[in-house]
mmCIF file of C-alpha atoms in Angstrom:
data_model
loop_
_atom_site.group_PDB
_atom_site.id
_atom_site.type_symbol
_atom_site.label_atom_id
_atom_site.label_comp_id
_atom_site.label_asym_id
_atom_site.label_seq_id
_atom_site.Cartn_x
_atom_site.Cartn_y
_atom_site.Cartn_z
ATOM 1 C CA UNK A 1 148.174 -35.976 317.388
ATOM 2 C CA UNK A 2 150.105 -33.190 318.403
ATOM 3 C CA UNK A 3 151.977 -32.779 321.654
ATOM 4 C CA UNK A 4 153.143 -29.801 323.711
ATOM 5 C CA UNK A 5 156.858 -30.463 324.835
ATOM 6 C CA UNK A 6 156.321 -28.525 327.908
ATOM 7 C CA UNK A 7 153.915 -30.745 329.106
ATOM 8 C CA UNK A 8 156.041 -33.930 328.772
ATOM 9 C CA UNK A 9 159.685 -32.649 330.022
ATOM 10 C CA UNK A 10 160.890 -36.492 330.227
ATOM 11 C CA UNK A 11 159.518 -37.355 326.561
ATOM 12 C CA UNK A 12 156.410 -38.839 325.386
ATOM 13 C CA UNK A 13 154.396 -41.560 327.054
ATOM 14 C CA UNK A 14 155.575 -45.034 325.963
ATOM 15 C CA UNK A 15 154.422 -46.187 322.492
ATOM 16 C CA UNK A 16 154.057 -42.771 321.145
ATOM 17 C CA UNK A 17 156.042 -40.717 318.988
ATOM 18 C CA UNK A 18 156.108 -37.315 317.094
ATOM 19 C CA UNK A 19 155.940 -37.196 313.268
ATOM 20 C CA UNK A 20 157.186 -33.831 311.776
ATOM 21 C CA UNK A 21 155.180 -33.068 308.787
ATOM 22 C CA UNK A 22 156.569 -29.924 306.785
ATOM 23 C CA UNK A 23 154.505 -27.952 304.515
ATOM 24 C CA UNK A 24 156.201 -29.341 301.613
ATOM 25 C CA UNK A 25 154.695 -32.764 302.570
ATOM 26 C CA UNK A 26 151.114 -31.235 302.818
ATOM 27 C CA UNK A 27 151.280 -29.697 299.492
ATOM 28 C CA UNK A 28 152.720 -32.707 297.834
ATOM 29 C CA UNK A 29 149.848 -34.752 299.317
ATOM 30 C CA UNK A 30 147.767 -31.944 298.380
ATOM 31 C CA UNK A 31 149.052 -32.154 294.528
ATOM 32 C CA UNK A 32 148.679 -36.088 294.539
ATOM 33 C CA UNK A 33 145.126 -35.616 295.737
ATOM 34 C CA UNK A 34 144.344 -33.196 292.888
ATOM 35 C CA UNK A 35 146.026 -35.198 290.279
ATOM 36 C CA UNK A 36 144.130 -38.326 291.527
ATOM 37 C CA UNK A 37 140.688 -36.174 291.648
ATOM 38 C CA UNK A 38 141.159 -34.999 287.967
ATOM 39 C CA UNK A 39 142.443 -38.606 286.847
ATOM 40 C CA UNK A 40 139.308 -40.286 287.483
ATOM 41 C CA UNK A 41 141.076 -43.376 288.709
ATOM 42 C CA UNK A 42 141.281 -44.278 292.292
ATOM 43 C CA UNK A 43 144.455 -46.147 291.813
ATOM 44 C CA UNK A 44 146.370 -42.990 290.301
ATOM 45 C CA UNK A 45 147.730 -42.023 293.437
ATOM 46 C CA UNK A 46 149.113 -45.556 294.465
ATOM 47 C CA UNK A 47 150.598 -45.702 290.786
ATOM 48 C CA UNK A 48 152.004 -42.347 290.012
ATOM 49 C CA UNK A 49 151.803 -40.773 293.127
ATOM 50 C CA UNK A 50 154.277 -43.126 294.847
ATOM 51 C CA UNK A 51 156.960 -42.007 292.346
ATOM 52 C CA UNK A 52 155.935 -38.430 291.829
ATOM 53 C CA UNK A 53 155.065 -37.689 295.731
ATOM 54 C CA UNK A 54 157.120 -39.994 297.953
ATOM 55 C CA UNK A 55 156.567 -37.929 300.877
ATOM 56 C CA UNK A 56 152.659 -38.946 300.894
ATOM 57 C CA UNK A 57 153.327 -42.733 301.266
ATOM 58 C CA UNK A 58 156.214 -42.472 303.861
ATOM 59 C CA UNK A 59 159.370 -41.789 301.729
ATOM 60 C CA UNK A 60 161.823 -39.213 301.470
ATOM 61 C CA UNK A 61 159.855 -35.408 301.142
ATOM 62 C CA UNK A 62 159.525 -33.783 297.846
ATOM 63 C CA UNK A 63 161.481 -30.487 298.124
ATOM 64 C CA UNK A 64 158.654 -27.941 296.704
ATOM 65 C CA UNK A 65 160.954 -24.835 297.597
ATOM 66 C CA UNK A 66 160.879 -22.599 300.507
ATOM 67 C CA UNK A 67 159.031 -19.423 300.886
ATOM 68 C CA UNK A 68 160.232 -16.751 298.974
ATOM 69 C CA UNK A 69 163.567 -15.662 300.075
ATOM 70 C CA UNK A 70 166.175 -13.075 299.027
ATOM 71 C CA UNK A 71 167.143 -15.894 296.108
ATOM 72 C CA UNK A 72 164.254 -17.157 294.224
ATOM 73 C CA UNK A 73 164.636 -21.185 293.865
ATOM 74 C CA UNK A 74 165.727 -22.717 290.168
ATOM 75 C CA UNK A 75 164.324 -25.682 289.280
ATOM 76 C CA UNK A 76 165.823 -27.744 286.575
ATOM 77 C CA UNK A 77 162.881 -29.376 284.849
ATOM 78 C CA UNK A 78 163.069 -32.761 282.929
ATOM 79 C CA UNK A 79 159.752 -34.490 283.104
ATOM 80 C CA UNK A 80 156.193 -33.389 283.924
ATOM 81 C CA UNK A 81 156.443 -34.387 287.410
ATOM 82 C CA UNK A 82 159.237 -31.966 287.889
ATOM 83 C CA UNK A 83 157.154 -29.231 286.310
ATOM 84 C CA UNK A 84 154.132 -29.892 288.698
ATOM 85 C CA UNK A 85 156.421 -29.841 291.897
ATOM 86 C CA UNK A 86 158.534 -26.617 290.698
ATOM 87 C CA UNK A 87 155.389 -24.574 289.434
ATOM 88 C CA UNK A 88 153.748 -24.920 292.891
ATOM 89 C CA UNK A 89 156.175 -22.680 294.191
ATOM 90 C CA UNK A 90 154.630 -19.390 293.275
ATOM 91 C CA UNK A 91 158.331 -17.750 292.923
ATOM 92 C CA UNK A 92 160.050 -20.635 291.043
ATOM 93 C CA UNK A 93 162.573 -20.209 288.254
ATOM 94 C CA UNK A 94 161.946 -23.316 286.222
ATOM 95 C CA UNK A 95 164.533 -24.281 283.375
ATOM 96 C CA UNK A 96 163.831 -27.145 280.964
ATOM 97 C CA UNK A 97 166.702 -29.108 280.539
ATOM 98 C CA UNK A 98 164.949 -31.342 277.648
ATOM 99 C CA UNK A 99 161.309 -31.846 276.144
ATOM 100 C CA UNK A 100 158.676 -32.231 278.711
ATOM 101 C CA UNK A 101 156.080 -35.218 277.781
ATOM 102 C CA UNK A 102 152.962 -34.952 279.745
ATOM 103 C CA UNK A 103 152.156 -38.255 278.120
ATOM 104 C CA UNK A 104 148.636 -36.942 277.926
ATOM 105 C CA UNK A 105 148.114 -36.024 281.433
ATOM 106 C CA UNK A 106 145.838 -33.818 283.227
ATOM 107 C CA UNK A 107 147.502 -30.544 284.501
ATOM 108 C CA UNK A 108 146.340 -27.403 285.759
ATOM 109 C CA UNK A 109 147.891 -25.505 288.766
ATOM 110 C CA UNK A 110 146.981 -22.583 290.675
ATOM 111 C CA UNK A 111 143.574 -20.987 291.387
ATOM 112 C CA UNK A 112 143.311 -17.370 290.268
ATOM 113 C CA UNK A 113 143.831 -16.153 293.720
ATOM 114 C CA UNK A 114 147.178 -17.450 293.885
ATOM 115 C CA UNK A 115 148.982 -16.037 290.968
ATOM 116 C CA UNK A 116 152.577 -17.504 289.764
ATOM 117 C CA UNK A 117 155.317 -15.013 290.106
ATOM 118 C CA UNK A 118 158.053 -16.871 288.612
ATOM 119 C CA UNK A 119 159.581 -17.638 285.339
ATOM 120 C CA UNK A 120 159.558 -20.474 282.695
ATOM 121 C CA UNK A 121 162.449 -20.471 280.358
ATOM 122 C CA UNK A 122 161.982 -23.449 277.906
ATOM 123 C CA UNK A 123 165.533 -23.040 276.632
ATOM 124 C CA UNK A 124 164.267 -23.975 273.090
ATOM 125 C CA UNK A 125 162.715 -27.164 274.188
ATOM 126 C CA UNK A 126 158.874 -27.964 274.300
ATOM 127 C CA UNK A 127 155.987 -28.734 276.661
ATOM 128 C CA UNK A 128 154.017 -31.506 274.473
ATOM 129 C CA UNK A 129 151.463 -34.052 274.869
ATOM 130 C CA UNK A 130 149.336 -32.079 277.187
ATOM 131 C CA UNK A 131 145.606 -33.458 277.661
ATOM 132 C CA UNK A 132 143.043 -31.278 279.483
ATOM 133 C CA UNK A 133 139.427 -32.391 278.813
ATOM 134 C CA UNK A 134 136.800 -31.332 281.492
ATOM 135 C CA UNK A 135 133.940 -31.389 279.091
ATOM 136 C CA UNK A 136 132.353 -34.039 280.962
ATOM 137 C CA UNK A 137 132.892 -32.549 284.430
ATOM 138 C CA UNK A 138 129.312 -31.638 285.179
ATOM 139 C CA UNK A 139 129.668 -30.569 288.774
ATOM 140 C CA UNK A 140 132.218 -27.828 288.646
ATOM 141 C CA UNK A 141 131.539 -24.981 286.110
ATOM 142 C CA UNK A 142 135.025 -23.595 286.936
ATOM 143 C CA UNK A 143 137.160 -26.752 287.373
ATOM 144 C CA UNK A 144 139.741 -25.776 284.692
ATOM 145 C CA UNK A 145 140.544 -22.482 282.816
ATOM 146 C CA UNK A 146 144.204 -23.247 281.658
ATOM 147 C CA UNK A 147 147.504 -24.771 282.828
ATOM 148 C CA UNK A 148 148.184 -22.085 284.985
ATOM 149 C CA UNK A 149 145.134 -19.964 286.719
ATOM 150 C CA UNK A 150 146.721 -16.914 287.227
ATOM 151 C CA UNK A 151 150.090 -14.821 286.595
ATOM 152 C CA UNK A 152 151.564 -11.835 287.940
ATOM 153 C CA UNK A 153 154.727 -9.966 287.085
ATOM 154 C CA UNK A 154 155.876 -13.980 285.750
ATOM 155 C CA UNK A 155 158.083 -14.392 282.411
ATOM 156 C CA UNK A 156 157.070 -17.161 279.967
ATOM 157 C CA UNK A 157 160.117 -17.781 277.299
ATOM 158 C CA UNK A 158 161.853 -19.823 274.588
ATOM 159 C CA UNK A 159 159.472 -23.075 274.392
ATOM 160 C CA UNK A 160 156.753 -24.348 272.314
ATOM 161 C CA UNK A 161 153.489 -26.061 273.318
ATOM 162 C CA UNK A 162 153.039 -29.008 271.151
ATOM 163 C CA UNK A 163 150.674 -31.920 270.352
ATOM 164 C CA UNK A 164 148.485 -30.885 272.966
ATOM 165 C CA UNK A 165 144.738 -30.836 273.356
ATOM 166 C CA UNK A 166 142.628 -28.126 275.655
ATOM 167 C CA UNK A 167 139.340 -29.045 275.439
ATOM 168 C CA UNK A 168 137.428 -26.923 278.062
ATOM 169 C CA UNK A 169 133.991 -26.545 279.182
ATOM 170 C CA UNK A 170 134.479 -23.272 280.308
ATOM 171 C CA UNK A 171 136.157 -20.044 279.081
ATOM 172 C CA UNK A 172 139.819 -20.737 279.000
ATOM 173 C CA UNK A 173 143.411 -20.684 277.128
ATOM 174 C CA UNK A 174 146.255 -23.259 277.027
ATOM 175 C CA UNK A 175 148.952 -21.727 279.145
ATOM 176 C CA UNK A 176 147.376 -18.548 281.745
ATOM 177 C CA UNK A 177 144.034 -17.731 282.531
ATOM 178 C CA UNK A 178 144.421 -14.287 284.098
ATOM 179 C CA UNK A 179 147.629 -12.371 282.942
ATOM 180 C CA UNK A 180 148.845 -9.120 284.615
ATOM 181 C CA UNK A 181 151.974 -7.456 283.700
ATOM 182 C CA UNK A 182 153.954 -10.779 282.177
ATOM 183 C CA UNK A 183 156.274 -11.002 279.613
ATOM 184 C CA UNK A 184 155.755 -13.854 276.848
ATOM 185 C CA UNK A 185 158.569 -14.021 274.744
ATOM 186 C CA UNK A 186 159.595 -16.551 271.799
ATOM 187 C CA UNK A 187 156.418 -18.611 272.425
ATOM 188 C CA UNK A 188 154.566 -20.703 269.880
ATOM 189 C CA UNK A 189 151.747 -23.156 269.847
ATOM 190 C CA UNK A 190 152.273 -25.777 267.441
ATOM 191 C CA UNK A 191 151.890 -29.339 265.763
ATOM 192 C CA UNK A 192 148.255 -30.393 265.885
ATOM 193 C CA UNK A 193 147.328 -28.461 268.900
ATOM 194 C CA UNK A 194 143.554 -27.596 269.519
ATOM 195 C CA UNK A 195 142.372 -25.038 271.915
ATOM 196 C CA UNK A 196 138.605 -24.973 272.495
ATOM 197 C CA UNK A 197 136.873 -23.666 275.252
ATOM 198 C CA UNK A 198 132.999 -22.475 275.963
ATOM 199 C CA UNK A 199 131.989 -19.648 275.309
ATOM 200 C CA UNK A 200 135.516 -17.494 275.050
ATOM 201 C CA UNK A 201 138.978 -19.010 274.079
ATOM 202 C CA UNK A 202 142.552 -17.337 273.775
ATOM 203 C CA UNK A 203 145.156 -19.375 272.488
ATOM 204 C CA UNK A 204 147.918 -18.558 274.903
ATOM 205 C CA UNK A 205 146.320 -16.347 277.446
ATOM 206 C CA UNK A 206 142.613 -15.423 278.243
ATOM 207 C CA UNK A 207 142.740 -12.333 279.422
ATOM 208 C CA UNK A 208 145.982 -10.276 279.427
ATOM 209 C CA UNK A 209 146.367 -6.992 281.213
ATOM 210 C CA UNK A 210 149.437 -4.877 280.765
ATOM 211 C CA UNK A 211 151.501 -7.866 279.521
ATOM 212 C CA UNK A 212 154.294 -7.699 276.654
ATOM 213 C CA UNK A 213 154.163 -10.417 274.014
ATOM 214 C CA UNK A 214 157.372 -10.585 271.965
ATOM 215 C CA UNK A 215 157.411 -13.008 269.146
ATOM 216 C CA UNK A 216 154.682 -15.286 269.860
ATOM 217 C CA UNK A 217 152.405 -17.271 267.428
ATOM 218 C CA UNK A 218 150.225 -19.623 266.440
ATOM 219 C CA UNK A 219 151.468 -22.590 264.303
ATOM 220 C CA UNK A 220 149.958 -23.503 260.826
ATOM 221 C CA UNK A 221 148.338 -26.602 261.843
ATOM 222 C CA UNK A 222 146.668 -25.375 265.168
ATOM 223 C CA UNK A 223 143.289 -24.580 265.729
ATOM 224 C CA UNK A 224 141.952 -22.019 268.271
ATOM 225 C CA UNK A 225 138.100 -22.175 268.499
ATOM 226 C CA UNK A 226 135.013 -21.694 270.935
ATOM 227 C CA UNK A 227 131.408 -22.925 270.956
ATOM 228 C CA UNK A 228 128.250 -21.685 272.792
ATOM 229 C CA UNK A 229 127.558 -22.859 276.328
ATOM 230 C CA UNK A 230 124.189 -24.200 277.217
ATOM 231 C CA UNK A 231 123.048 -26.093 280.046
ATOM 232 C CA UNK A 232 124.144 -26.422 283.759
ATOM 233 C CA UNK A 233 123.468 -23.923 286.560
ATOM 234 C CA UNK A 234 124.800 -21.223 284.393
ATOM 235 C CA UNK A 235 122.806 -18.815 281.792
ATOM 236 C CA UNK A 236 123.496 -19.706 278.327
ATOM 237 C CA UNK A 237 126.136 -17.884 276.531
ATOM 238 C CA UNK A 238 125.989 -17.972 272.930
ATOM 239 C CA UNK A 239 128.396 -15.401 271.713
ATOM 240 C CA UNK A 240 131.931 -17.093 271.511
ATOM 241 C CA UNK A 241 134.807 -14.602 270.728
ATOM 242 C CA UNK A 242 138.393 -16.001 270.070
ATOM 243 C CA UNK A 243 141.905 -14.508 269.802
ATOM 244 C CA UNK A 244 144.772 -16.549 268.581
ATOM 245 C CA UNK A 245 147.128 -15.503 271.357
ATOM 246 C CA UNK A 246 144.303 -13.776 273.885
ATOM 247 C CA UNK A 247 140.628 -13.408 274.119
ATOM 248 C CA UNK A 248 140.912 -10.085 275.723
ATOM 249 C CA UNK A 249 143.847 -7.374 275.934
ATOM 250 C CA UNK A 250 143.882 -4.315 278.140
ATOM 251 C CA UNK A 251 147.060 -2.088 277.945
ATOM 252 C CA UNK A 252 149.166 -4.900 276.604
ATOM 253 C CA UNK A 253 151.960 -4.652 273.734
ATOM 254 C CA UNK A 254 152.400 -7.267 270.788
ATOM 255 C CA UNK A 255 155.424 -7.237 268.659
ATOM 256 C CA UNK A 256 156.497 -9.580 266.206
ATOM 257 C CA UNK A 257 153.608 -11.774 267.035
ATOM 258 C CA UNK A 258 151.682 -13.757 264.056
ATOM 259 C CA UNK A 259 148.736 -16.294 263.292
ATOM 260 C CA UNK A 260 149.488 -19.171 260.874
ATOM 261 C CA UNK A 261 146.607 -21.406 262.101
ATOM 262 C CA UNK A 262 143.134 -21.359 261.915
ATOM 263 C CA UNK A 263 141.233 -19.211 264.501
ATOM 264 C CA UNK A 264 137.520 -19.329 264.242
ATOM 265 C CA UNK A 265 134.284 -19.042 266.390
ATOM 266 C CA UNK A 266 130.505 -20.347 265.673
ATOM 267 C CA UNK A 267 129.191 -16.844 266.896
ATOM 268 C CA UNK A 268 131.408 -14.055 267.928
ATOM 269 C CA UNK A 269 134.168 -11.651 267.104
ATOM 270 C CA UNK A 270 137.547 -13.388 266.037
ATOM 271 C CA UNK A 271 141.005 -11.894 265.911
ATOM 272 C CA UNK A 272 144.085 -13.348 264.685
ATOM 273 C CA UNK A 273 145.970 -12.380 267.548
ATOM 274 C CA UNK A 274 143.117 -10.887 270.038
ATOM 275 C CA UNK A 275 139.299 -10.657 269.622
ATOM 276 C CA UNK A 276 138.749 -7.607 272.110
ATOM 277 C CA UNK A 277 141.668 -4.934 272.843
ATOM 278 C CA UNK A 278 141.565 -1.502 274.427
ATOM 279 C CA UNK A 279 144.869 0.557 274.559
ATOM 280 C CA UNK A 280 146.967 -1.772 273.147
ATOM 281 C CA UNK A 281 150.222 -1.574 270.753
ATOM 282 C CA UNK A 282 150.737 -4.067 267.830
ATOM 283 C CA UNK A 283 153.854 -3.625 266.256
ATOM 284 C CA UNK A 284 155.092 -5.850 263.307
ATOM 285 C CA UNK A 285 152.601 -8.424 263.645
ATOM 286 C CA UNK A 286 150.551 -10.546 260.947
ATOM 287 C CA UNK A 287 148.183 -12.899 259.878
ATOM 288 C CA UNK A 288 150.340 -14.955 257.750
ATOM 289 C CA UNK A 289 149.474 -16.389 254.525
ATOM 290 C CA UNK A 290 148.511 -19.695 255.948
ATOM 291 C CA UNK A 291 146.549 -18.041 258.594
ATOM 292 C CA UNK A 292 142.744 -18.392 258.590
ATOM 293 C CA UNK A 293 140.400 -15.724 260.670
ATOM 294 C CA UNK A 294 136.899 -16.574 260.291
ATOM 295 C CA UNK A 295 133.518 -15.853 262.325
ATOM 296 C CA UNK A 296 130.636 -17.872 261.213
ATOM 297 C CA UNK A 297 126.994 -17.538 261.783
ATOM 298 C CA UNK A 298 127.694 -14.184 263.697
ATOM 299 C CA UNK A 299 126.582 -10.368 263.814
ATOM 300 C CA UNK A 300 130.352 -9.738 264.829
ATOM 301 C CA UNK A 301 133.634 -8.870 263.396
ATOM 302 C CA UNK A 302 136.729 -10.573 261.990
ATOM 303 C CA UNK A 303 140.010 -9.042 261.960
ATOM 304 C CA UNK A 304 143.430 -10.321 260.729
ATOM 305 C CA UNK A 305 145.116 -9.106 263.879
ATOM 306 C CA UNK A 306 142.185 -7.857 266.152
ATOM 307 C CA UNK A 307 138.313 -8.186 265.696
ATOM 308 C CA UNK A 308 137.348 -5.137 267.946
ATOM 309 C CA UNK A 309 139.992 -2.893 268.925
ATOM 310 C CA UNK A 310 139.206 0.500 270.762
ATOM 311 C CA UNK A 311 142.075 3.443 271.543
ATOM 312 C CA UNK A 312 144.840 1.126 269.964
ATOM 313 C CA UNK A 313 147.679 1.649 267.834
ATOM 314 C CA UNK A 314 148.968 -0.811 264.904
ATOM 315 C CA UNK A 315 152.247 -0.146 263.357
ATOM 316 C CA UNK A 316 153.815 -1.951 260.274
ATOM 317 C CA UNK A 317 151.045 -4.850 260.847
ATOM 318 C CA UNK A 318 150.130 -6.856 257.586
ATOM 319 C CA UNK A 319 147.300 -9.581 256.445
ATOM 320 C CA UNK A 320 148.832 -12.222 254.191
ATOM 321 C CA UNK A 321 146.208 -14.971 254.975
ATOM 322 C CA UNK A 322 142.164 -15.139 254.952
ATOM 323 C CA UNK A 323 140.014 -13.202 256.944
ATOM 324 C CA UNK A 324 136.242 -14.155 256.712
ATOM 325 C CA UNK A 325 133.006 -12.620 258.763
ATOM 326 C CA UNK A 326 129.321 -13.936 257.625
ATOM 327 C CA UNK A 327 127.328 -10.966 258.506
ATOM 328 C CA UNK A 328 129.216 -7.856 259.748
ATOM 329 C CA UNK A 329 132.972 -6.524 259.383
ATOM 330 C CA UNK A 330 136.040 -8.127 258.039
ATOM 331 C CA UNK A 331 139.142 -6.094 258.130
ATOM 332 C CA UNK A 332 142.650 -7.065 257.006
ATOM 333 C CA UNK A 333 144.017 -5.608 260.532
ATOM 334 C CA UNK A 334 140.821 -4.694 262.509
ATOM 335 C CA UNK A 335 137.365 -5.926 261.969
ATOM 336 C CA UNK A 336 135.907 -2.948 263.969
ATOM 337 C CA UNK A 337 137.682 -0.032 265.133
ATOM 338 C CA UNK A 338 136.980 2.816 267.346
ATOM 339 C CA UNK A 339 139.653 5.196 267.973
ATOM 340 C CA UNK A 340 142.532 3.251 266.189
ATOM 341 C CA UNK A 341 145.582 4.328 264.342
ATOM 342 C CA UNK A 342 146.962 2.568 261.761
ATOM 343 C CA UNK A 343 150.688 3.451 260.754
ATOM 344 C CA UNK A 344 152.330 1.569 257.489
ATOM 345 C CA UNK A 345 149.794 -1.345 257.539
ATOM 346 C CA UNK A 346 149.516 -3.637 254.696
ATOM 347 C CA UNK A 347 146.873 -5.871 253.267
ATOM 348 C CA UNK A 348 148.268 -8.209 250.528
ATOM 349 C CA UNK A 349 145.088 -10.434 250.015
ATOM 350 C CA UNK A 350 141.831 -11.015 251.835
ATOM 351 C CA UNK A 351 138.861 -12.960 251.317
ATOM 352 C CA UNK A 352 135.381 -12.346 252.970
#
């Protein structure tokens, strides 16, 4: 119950009191509720939420940071609860101080309309054991896209995503769904990680717009794949384009990026780094000798770097791995090219 102080100059009636609740308290409660809802267990908040979000249970408040000021808040992150608390501040500067083990916990933060605009610097540490599986959530087609729904002008650098599973019944990726004007530097997906979505998949980012990728890659024991979507209240989608780093890229730049994993699709264009790109630059990128890029029963192309490229430029790019397309084009660098420039590119070997 809210009281106007002017109505009670001598204090509140006996037996009543005012409890001040900050917006941090409200957000803490919403975070706990979201985790509880997605966990599928009613006792999750009581057992875990008390530790992670004590404000919700009458304890000391969790500092989620203030509205953006002149100096963006810096968060030193040691576990996944710290990570969740910090990333709910759109402008947070997050620094890992050790490997962050998510213990197979579900995490998906930020809807697309509230993009993350801060930074995550892994300092060489890893985010590991992340587990997102929403394939059985029949009621909400858009319940999960990636760890972060949207990012604008953000920076992600110096960390691996390890030993994690992203099984999405929607289109999606591991880290960011919609990315605009962001920096991705020294990032790697590794250690038996699986990124799988319906019907379109990007390994690191789903849709990239004017981003800058530097030294980002897919490890040798990583699978990035997609399968057709049937059922629900939506039209069936059979085409399943897949890109090792991004499904689609427009105006983005890739430097020293690589695929050493398995990038494959049942039915759609497949690229070692990008499935579909327009007005992009690729500099010294490669599909490594362990990389497999394969489009199975599909009328679409496969490319060691990009499946389909329009008005894009490739400089000193190479294919050392395997590129296979069942029914259309298999290109060492690009499968299907329109208005594309290739300069000093190299094909060591190609199967398909």
